[in-house]
PDB file of C-alpha atoms in Angstrom:
ATOM      1  CA  MET A   3     -34.577 -31.477 -11.483  1.00 60.00           C
ATOM      2  CA  SER A   4     -34.172 -28.340 -14.166  1.00 82.00           C
ATOM      3  CA  ASP A   5     -34.618 -25.747 -10.383  1.00 86.00           C
ATOM      4  CA  VAL A   6     -31.360 -27.467  -9.130  1.00 89.00           C
ATOM      5  CA  ARG A   7     -30.041 -27.451 -12.908  1.00 89.00           C
ATOM      6  CA  LEU A   8     -30.233 -23.781 -13.007  1.00 88.00           C
ATOM      7  CA  ILE A   9     -28.617 -22.719  -9.342  1.00 89.00           C
ATOM      8  CA  CYS A  10     -26.274 -24.282 -10.027  1.00 90.00           C
ATOM      9  CA  ALA A  11     -25.398 -23.101 -13.458  1.00 89.00           C
ATOM     10  CA  MET A  12     -26.132 -19.657 -11.796  1.00 93.00           C
ATOM     11  CA  VAL A  13     -23.664 -19.636  -8.678  1.00 93.00           C
ATOM     12  CA  PRO A  14     -20.621 -19.272 -10.796  1.00 93.00           C
ATOM     13  CA  VAL A  15     -22.111 -16.273 -12.911  1.00 94.00           C
ATOM     14  CA  LEU A  16     -23.373 -14.351  -9.319  1.00 96.00           C
ATOM     15  CA  LEU A  17     -19.711 -14.992  -8.349  1.00 96.00           C
ATOM     16  CA  LEU A  18     -18.048 -13.300 -11.222  1.00 96.00           C
ATOM     17  CA  LEU A  19     -20.546 -10.571 -11.186  1.00 96.00           C
ATOM     18  CA  ALA A  20     -19.892  -9.888  -7.308  1.00 97.00           C
ATOM     19  CA  SER A  21     -16.584 -10.306  -7.891  1.00 97.00           C
ATOM     20  CA  ALA A  22     -16.525  -7.761 -10.541  1.00 97.00           C
ATOM     21  CA  VAL A  23     -18.686  -5.194  -8.495  1.00 97.00           C
ATOM     22  CA  GLY A  24     -16.431  -6.299  -5.696  1.00 96.00           C
ATOM     23  CA  THR A  25     -12.686  -4.731  -7.967  1.00 96.00           C
ATOM     24  CA  TRP A  26     -15.072  -2.160  -9.183  1.00 96.00           C
ATOM     25  CA  TRP A  27     -16.147  -0.955  -5.754  1.00 95.00           C
ATOM     26  CA  VAL A  28     -12.153  -1.191  -4.054  1.00 93.00           C
ATOM     27  CA  LEU A  29     -10.691   0.650  -7.398  1.00 92.00           C
ATOM     28  CA  ARG A  30     -13.245   3.551  -6.847  1.00 93.00           C
ATOM     29  CA  GLN A  31     -12.203   3.672  -3.374  1.00 89.00           C
ATOM     30  CA  GLU A  32      -8.476   3.535  -4.176  1.00 85.00           C
ATOM     31  CA  ARG A  33      -8.863   6.461  -6.220  1.00 85.00           C
ATOM     32  CA  ARG A  34     -10.751   8.306  -3.985  1.00 85.00           C
ATOM     33  CA  ARG A  35      -8.618   7.816  -0.937  1.00 81.00           C
ATOM     34  CA  PRO A  36      -5.218   5.947  -1.431  1.00 75.00           C
ATOM     35  CA  SER A  37      -4.419   4.008   0.779  1.00 72.00           C
ATOM     36  CA  SER A  38      -0.782   3.764   0.335  1.00 64.00           C
ATOM     37  CA  TYR A  39       1.269   6.010   2.268  1.00 58.00           C
ATOM     38  CA  ALA A  40       3.646   7.155  -0.810  1.00 54.00           C
ATOM     39  CA  ARG A  41       0.560   8.308  -2.349  1.00 52.00           C
ATOM     40  CA  HIS A  42      -0.733  10.762   0.770  1.00 52.00           C
ATOM     41  CA  GLY A  43       1.541  13.446  -0.157  1.00 54.00           C
ATOM     42  CA  VAL A  44       2.686  13.940   2.596  1.00 52.00           C
ATOM     43  CA  PRO A  45       6.221  15.420   2.170  1.00 51.00           C
ATOM     44  CA  VAL A  46       9.048  13.608   4.893  1.00 51.00           C
ATOM     45  CA  HIS A  47      12.272  15.108   5.105  1.00 52.00           C
ATOM     46  CA  LEU A  48      14.577  12.599   5.336  1.00 53.00           C
ATOM     47  CA  GLY A  49      17.634  14.183   6.445  1.00 56.00           C
ATOM     48  CA  ASP A  50      20.869  13.953   5.444  1.00 67.00           C
ATOM     49  CA  ALA A  51      21.410  10.855   3.779  1.00 69.00           C
ATOM     50  CA  PRO A  52      24.922   9.383   3.662  1.00 71.00           C
ATOM     51  CA  SER A  53      26.518   8.908   0.188  1.00 74.00           C
ATOM     52  CA  GLN A  54      27.386   5.156  -0.584  1.00 76.00           C
ATOM     53  CA  GLU A  55      30.890   5.580   0.165  1.00 80.00           C
ATOM     54  CA  GLN A  56      30.406   7.472   3.672  1.00 80.00           C
ATOM     55  CA  TRP A  57      28.209   4.027   3.855  1.00 79.00           C
ATOM     56  CA  ARG A  58      30.949   1.449   3.466  1.00 84.00           C
ATOM     57  CA  GLN A  59      32.930   2.961   5.787  1.00 87.00           C
ATOM     58  CA  MET A  60      30.855   3.995   8.833  1.00 85.00           C
ATOM     59  CA  SER A  61      30.639   0.808  11.488  1.00 89.00           C
ATOM     60  CA  ALA A  62      27.563  -1.138  12.692  1.00 89.00           C
ATOM     61  CA  ASN A  63      26.952   1.348  14.998  1.00 89.00           C
ATOM     62  CA  ALA A  64      26.909   4.654  13.021  1.00 86.00           C
ATOM     63  CA  ARG A  65      24.655   2.841  10.292  1.00 85.00           C
ATOM     64  CA  LYS A  66      22.005   1.703  12.719  1.00 86.00           C
ATOM     65  CA  ALA A  67      22.335   5.388  14.271  1.00 83.00           C
ATOM     66  CA  ALA A  68      21.457   7.018  10.983  1.00 80.00           C
ATOM     67  CA  ASP A  69      18.927   4.705   9.738  1.00 80.00           C
ATOM     68  CA  THR A  70      17.059   5.430  12.770  1.00 80.00           C
ATOM     69  CA  ALA A  71      17.608   9.302  12.342  1.00 77.00           C
ATOM     70  CA  VAL A  72      16.301   9.108   8.973  1.00 74.00           C
ATOM     71  CA  SER A  73      13.620   6.804   9.443  1.00 76.00           C
ATOM     72  CA  GLY A  74      12.607   8.021  12.943  1.00 70.00           C
ATOM     73  CA  PRO A  75      10.823  11.008  11.038  1.00 63.00           C
ATOM     74  CA  ALA A  76       8.908   9.236   8.301  1.00 61.00           C
ATOM     75  CA  GLU A  77       7.360   6.804  10.941  1.00 65.00           C
ATOM     76  CA  SER A  78       6.335   9.210  13.105  1.00 60.00           C
ATOM     77  CA  ALA A  79       4.938  11.287  10.106  1.00 61.00           C
ATOM     78  CA  ARG A  80       3.182   7.995   9.298  1.00 61.00           C
ATOM     79  CA  GLY A  81       1.420   7.932  12.300  1.00 57.00           C
ATOM     80  CA  ARG A  82       0.085  11.167  12.479  1.00 56.00           C
ATOM     81  CA  GLU A  83      -2.397  10.312   9.269  1.00 54.00           C
TER      82      GLU A  83
END
């Protein structure tokens, strides 16, 4: 009976230990090779973005075209990695 209690007591301890080691490993890998796009250091030229006043005066189609023109190079740069 005492062996069963010992095993039941060790399960939470082992789970905590495994999660601590896993967290350490993930953070270590993230520092070595960041998965965040912004942290890769790849410069992305977003073009000449319109000012807020210009944005307010633009039609919906012009806003969509401006969004596409700005996000297009950024998304294609992301795909090259």
